[in-house]
Tab-separated table of C-alpha atoms in Angstrom:
chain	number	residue	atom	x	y	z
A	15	UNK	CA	91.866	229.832	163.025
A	16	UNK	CA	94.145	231.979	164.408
A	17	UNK	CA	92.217	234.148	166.742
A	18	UNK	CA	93.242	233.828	170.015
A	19	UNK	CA	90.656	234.067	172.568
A	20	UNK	CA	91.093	235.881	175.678
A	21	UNK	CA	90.878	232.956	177.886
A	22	UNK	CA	93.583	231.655	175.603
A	23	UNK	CA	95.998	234.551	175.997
A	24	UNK	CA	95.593	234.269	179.635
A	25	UNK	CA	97.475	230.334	179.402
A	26	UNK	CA	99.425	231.614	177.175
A	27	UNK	CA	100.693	234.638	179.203
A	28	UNK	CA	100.481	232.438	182.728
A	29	UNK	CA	102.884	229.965	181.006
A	30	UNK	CA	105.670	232.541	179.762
A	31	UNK	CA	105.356	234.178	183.372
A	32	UNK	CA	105.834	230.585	185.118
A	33	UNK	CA	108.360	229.844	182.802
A	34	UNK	CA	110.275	232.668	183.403
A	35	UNK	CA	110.259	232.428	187.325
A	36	UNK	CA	110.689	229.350	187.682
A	37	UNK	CA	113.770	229.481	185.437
A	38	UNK	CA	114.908	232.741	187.265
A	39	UNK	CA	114.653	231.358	190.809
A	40	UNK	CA	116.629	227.757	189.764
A	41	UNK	CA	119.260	228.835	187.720
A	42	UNK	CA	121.249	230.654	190.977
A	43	UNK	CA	120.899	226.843	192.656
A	44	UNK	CA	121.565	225.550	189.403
A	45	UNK	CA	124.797	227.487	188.913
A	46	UNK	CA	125.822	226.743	192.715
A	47	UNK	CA	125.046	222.995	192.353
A	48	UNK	CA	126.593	222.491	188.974
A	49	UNK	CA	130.152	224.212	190.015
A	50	UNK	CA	130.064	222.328	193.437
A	51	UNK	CA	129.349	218.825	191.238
A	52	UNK	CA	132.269	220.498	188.693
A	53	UNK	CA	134.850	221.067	191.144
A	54	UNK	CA	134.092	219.475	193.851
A	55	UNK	CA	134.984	215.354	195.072
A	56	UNK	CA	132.684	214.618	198.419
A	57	UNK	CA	130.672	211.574	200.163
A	58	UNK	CA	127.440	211.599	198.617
A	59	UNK	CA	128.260	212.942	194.968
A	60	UNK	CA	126.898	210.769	192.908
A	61	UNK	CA	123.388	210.660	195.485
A	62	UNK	CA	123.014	214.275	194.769
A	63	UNK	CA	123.953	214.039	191.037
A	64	UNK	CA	120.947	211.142	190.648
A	65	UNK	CA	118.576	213.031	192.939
A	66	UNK	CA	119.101	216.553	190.420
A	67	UNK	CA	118.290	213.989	187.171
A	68	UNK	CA	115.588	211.828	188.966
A	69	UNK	CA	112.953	214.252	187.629
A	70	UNK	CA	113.572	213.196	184.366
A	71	UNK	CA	113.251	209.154	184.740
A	72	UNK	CA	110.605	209.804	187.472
A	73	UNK	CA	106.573	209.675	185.844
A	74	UNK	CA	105.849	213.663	186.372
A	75	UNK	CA	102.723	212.325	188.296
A	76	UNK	CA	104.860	211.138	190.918
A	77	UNK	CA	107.047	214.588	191.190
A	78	UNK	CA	103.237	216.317	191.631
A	79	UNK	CA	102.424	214.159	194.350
A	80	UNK	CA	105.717	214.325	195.658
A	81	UNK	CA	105.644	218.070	195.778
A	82	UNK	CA	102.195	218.300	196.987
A	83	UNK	CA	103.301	215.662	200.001
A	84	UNK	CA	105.921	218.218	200.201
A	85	UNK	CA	104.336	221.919	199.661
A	86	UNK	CA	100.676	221.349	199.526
A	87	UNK	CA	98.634	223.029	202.551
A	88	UNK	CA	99.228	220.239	205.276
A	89	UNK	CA	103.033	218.904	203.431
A	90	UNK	CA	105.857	218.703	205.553
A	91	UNK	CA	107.281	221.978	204.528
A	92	UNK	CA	104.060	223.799	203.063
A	93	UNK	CA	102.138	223.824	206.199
A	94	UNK	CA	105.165	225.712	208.104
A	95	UNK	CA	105.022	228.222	205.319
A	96	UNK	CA	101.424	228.673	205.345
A	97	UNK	CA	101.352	229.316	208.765
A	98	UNK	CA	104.346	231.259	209.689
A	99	UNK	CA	105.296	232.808	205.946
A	100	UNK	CA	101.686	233.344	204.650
A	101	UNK	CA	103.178	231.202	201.632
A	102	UNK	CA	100.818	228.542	199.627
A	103	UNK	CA	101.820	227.246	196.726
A	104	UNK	CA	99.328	224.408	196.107
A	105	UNK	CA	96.555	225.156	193.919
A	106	UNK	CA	98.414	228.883	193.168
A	107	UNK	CA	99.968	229.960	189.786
A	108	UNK	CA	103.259	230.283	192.422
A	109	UNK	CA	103.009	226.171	192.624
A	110	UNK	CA	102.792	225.510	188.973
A	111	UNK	CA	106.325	227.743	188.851
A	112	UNK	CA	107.851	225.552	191.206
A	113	UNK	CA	106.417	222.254	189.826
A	114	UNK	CA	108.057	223.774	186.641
A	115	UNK	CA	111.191	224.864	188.139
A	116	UNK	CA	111.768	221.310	189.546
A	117	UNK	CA	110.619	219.324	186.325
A	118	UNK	CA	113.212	222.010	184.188
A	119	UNK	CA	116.050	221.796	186.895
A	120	UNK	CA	118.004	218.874	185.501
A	121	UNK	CA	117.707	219.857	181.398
A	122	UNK	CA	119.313	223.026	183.621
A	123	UNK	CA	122.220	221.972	185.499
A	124	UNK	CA	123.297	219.723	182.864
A	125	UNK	CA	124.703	222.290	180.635
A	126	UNK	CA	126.372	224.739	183.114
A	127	UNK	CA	128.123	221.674	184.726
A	128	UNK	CA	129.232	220.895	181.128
A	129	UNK	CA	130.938	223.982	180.556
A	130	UNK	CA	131.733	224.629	183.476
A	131	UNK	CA	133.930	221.541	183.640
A	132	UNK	CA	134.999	222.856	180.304
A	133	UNK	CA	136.636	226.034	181.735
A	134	UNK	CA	140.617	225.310	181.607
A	135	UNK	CA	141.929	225.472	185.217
A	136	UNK	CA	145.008	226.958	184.704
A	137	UNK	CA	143.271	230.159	184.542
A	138	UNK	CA	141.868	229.681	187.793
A	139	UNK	CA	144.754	228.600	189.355
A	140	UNK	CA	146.609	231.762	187.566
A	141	UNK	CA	143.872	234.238	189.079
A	142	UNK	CA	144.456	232.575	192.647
A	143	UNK	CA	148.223	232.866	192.277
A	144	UNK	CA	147.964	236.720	191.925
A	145	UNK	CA	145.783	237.102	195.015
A	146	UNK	CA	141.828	236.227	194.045
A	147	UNK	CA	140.136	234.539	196.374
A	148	UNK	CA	138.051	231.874	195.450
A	149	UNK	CA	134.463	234.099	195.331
A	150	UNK	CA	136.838	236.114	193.027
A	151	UNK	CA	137.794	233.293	190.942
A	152	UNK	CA	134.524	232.160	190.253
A	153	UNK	CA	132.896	235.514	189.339
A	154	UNK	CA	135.412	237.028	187.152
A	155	UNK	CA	137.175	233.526	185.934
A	156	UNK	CA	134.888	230.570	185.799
A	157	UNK	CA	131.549	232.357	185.410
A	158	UNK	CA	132.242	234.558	182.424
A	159	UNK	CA	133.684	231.543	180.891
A	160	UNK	CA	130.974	229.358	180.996
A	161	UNK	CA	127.965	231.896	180.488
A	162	UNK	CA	127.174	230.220	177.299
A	163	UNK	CA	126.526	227.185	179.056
A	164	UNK	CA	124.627	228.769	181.518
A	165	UNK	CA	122.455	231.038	179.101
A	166	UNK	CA	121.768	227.596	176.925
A	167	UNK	CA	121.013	225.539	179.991
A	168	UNK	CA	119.061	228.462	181.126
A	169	UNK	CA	117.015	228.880	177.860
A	170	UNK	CA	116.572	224.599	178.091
A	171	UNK	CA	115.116	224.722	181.254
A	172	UNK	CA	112.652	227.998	180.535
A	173	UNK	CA	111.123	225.496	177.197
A	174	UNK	CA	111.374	222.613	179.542
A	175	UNK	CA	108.788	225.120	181.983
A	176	UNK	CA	106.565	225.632	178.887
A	177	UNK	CA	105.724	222.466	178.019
A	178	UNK	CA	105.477	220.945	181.700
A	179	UNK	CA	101.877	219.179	182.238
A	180	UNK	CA	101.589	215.963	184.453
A	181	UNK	CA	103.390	217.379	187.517
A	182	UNK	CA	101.653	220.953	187.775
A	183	UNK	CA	98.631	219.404	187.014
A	184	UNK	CA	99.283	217.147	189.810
A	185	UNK	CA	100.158	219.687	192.510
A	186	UNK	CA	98.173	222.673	191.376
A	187	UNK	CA	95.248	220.979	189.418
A	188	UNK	CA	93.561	222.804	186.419
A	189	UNK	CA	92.033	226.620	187.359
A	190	UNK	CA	91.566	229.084	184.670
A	191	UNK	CA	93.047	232.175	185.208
A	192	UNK	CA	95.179	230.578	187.896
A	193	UNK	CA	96.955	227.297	187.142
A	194	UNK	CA	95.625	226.781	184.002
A	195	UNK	CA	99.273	227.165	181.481
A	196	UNK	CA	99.434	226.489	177.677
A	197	UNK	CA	99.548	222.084	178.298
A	198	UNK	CA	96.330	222.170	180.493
A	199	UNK	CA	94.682	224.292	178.294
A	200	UNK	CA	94.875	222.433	175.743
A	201	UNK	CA	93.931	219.034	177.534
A	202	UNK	CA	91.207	221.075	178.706
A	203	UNK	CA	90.379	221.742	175.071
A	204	UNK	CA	90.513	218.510	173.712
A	205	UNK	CA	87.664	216.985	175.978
A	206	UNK	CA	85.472	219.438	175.074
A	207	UNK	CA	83.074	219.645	172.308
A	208	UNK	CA	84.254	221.796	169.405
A	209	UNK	CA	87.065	222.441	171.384
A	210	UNK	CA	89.421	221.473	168.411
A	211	UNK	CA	90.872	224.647	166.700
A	212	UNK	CA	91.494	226.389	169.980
A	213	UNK	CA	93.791	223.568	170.795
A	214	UNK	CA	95.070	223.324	167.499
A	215	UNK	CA	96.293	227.392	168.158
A	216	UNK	CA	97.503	226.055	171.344
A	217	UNK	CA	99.335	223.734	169.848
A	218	UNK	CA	101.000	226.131	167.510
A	219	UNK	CA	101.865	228.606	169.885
A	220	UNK	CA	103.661	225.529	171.941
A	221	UNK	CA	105.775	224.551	168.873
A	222	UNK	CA	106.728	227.871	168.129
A	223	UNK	CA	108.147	228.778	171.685
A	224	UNK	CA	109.796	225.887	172.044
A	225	UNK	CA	111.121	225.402	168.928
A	226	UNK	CA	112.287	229.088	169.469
A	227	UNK	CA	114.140	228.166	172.538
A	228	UNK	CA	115.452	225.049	171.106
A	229	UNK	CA	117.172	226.845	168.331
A	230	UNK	CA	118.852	229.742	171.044
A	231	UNK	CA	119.821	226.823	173.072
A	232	UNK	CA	121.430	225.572	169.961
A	233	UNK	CA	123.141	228.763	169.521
A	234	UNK	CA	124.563	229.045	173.017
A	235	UNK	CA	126.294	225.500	172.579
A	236	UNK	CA	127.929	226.447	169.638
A	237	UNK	CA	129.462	229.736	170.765
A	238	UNK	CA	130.541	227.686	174.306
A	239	UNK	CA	132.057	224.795	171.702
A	240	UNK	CA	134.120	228.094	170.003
A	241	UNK	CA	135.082	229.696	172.496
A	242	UNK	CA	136.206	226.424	174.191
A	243	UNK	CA	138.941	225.767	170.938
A	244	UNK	CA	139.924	229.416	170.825
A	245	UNK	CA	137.752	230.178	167.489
């Protein structure tokens, strides 16, 4: 029951290393966008606050084909970087981390916003009166404040990656070894004949990651919600 099979280690692994990417490459946007929404009043605010939480009303079907209109070999923006970057990310494991990193973004931003909204901005204003310009501010004020906001919207978005399926099946298909993460193994797995148990490990594995980062997510928002009333 619970030997894992090569072929299974190699979703497995693929997964956590898409996950991880894709969560390392959005959470820099995420932290720029969420303290721009934060602190920030401009035309077009609430366009750019829907189009950030669109993935998650949108079916992921439509976010595949929306990225492979987008990045797939002849897509507006993929063929450019195929031909003058070298860059494809349809049908490549480094297509699956952005499907992931686009279907995660929202469950990401959320949070920092959140706390960073929650950072009191008399200190701010305090660290500008003695000189700090407002780079400085943000780095040594605002960012350290919210960082458990960040880590939990962070460690949201990395078990939102995990468990991604319809749009990186969309945009990258199914390829073992390639595209093939932890959800399209296991829809691979159910189709096929005695194909059960693997899934059923599959499955396992799944619950336990994300229940894992559910419950450090968990812990973030409480120490944020402490340090927020002084505790």
């Amino acid at each position: 029951m619970f030997d894992i099979s090569p072929t299974e280690w190699i979703a497995i692994l693929l997964s956590l290393k898409v996950s991880v990417i894709a969560t390392l490459f959005a959470t820099p946007i995420g932290i720029g966008l969420a303290w721009a929404l934060a602190r920030y009043e401009f035309w077009g605010k609430s366009i750019i606050d829907a189009a950030v939480h669109l993935p998650l009303v949108l079916p992921p079907v439509v976010t595949g084909y929306l990225l492979l209109l987008t990045f797939g070999r002849r897509g507006l923006v993929g063929e450019w970087l195929a031909d003058h970057l070298g860059i494809v990310f349809a049908f490549r494991w480094t297509g699956a981390a952005l499907a992931c990193g686009v279907m995660s973004f929202p469950l990401l931003v959320r949070p920092i916003r959140l706390s960073i909204e929650a950072v009191d901005r008399r200190l701010e204003q305090a660290a500008s009166t003695l000189g700090a310009s407002a780079w400085q501010v943000f780095a040594t004020v605002t960012l350290p404040l919210a960082l458990p906001g960040i880590l939990a919207g962070m460690v949201l978005g990395f078990a939102k990656a995990i468990g991604e399926f319809g749009a990186t099946i969309t945009f990258v298909s199914n390829i073992p070894g390639e595209t093939q993460t932890i959800s399209a193994a296991i829809y691979s797995l159910i189709q096929t004949p005695d194909g059960d148990t693997a899934a059923l490990r599959l499955v396992i594995v799944s619950i336990v990651l994300s229940m894992a980062a559910l419950v450090a997510s968990e812990l973030f928002a409480r120490r944020a919600t402490r340090r927020l009333h002084g505790n």
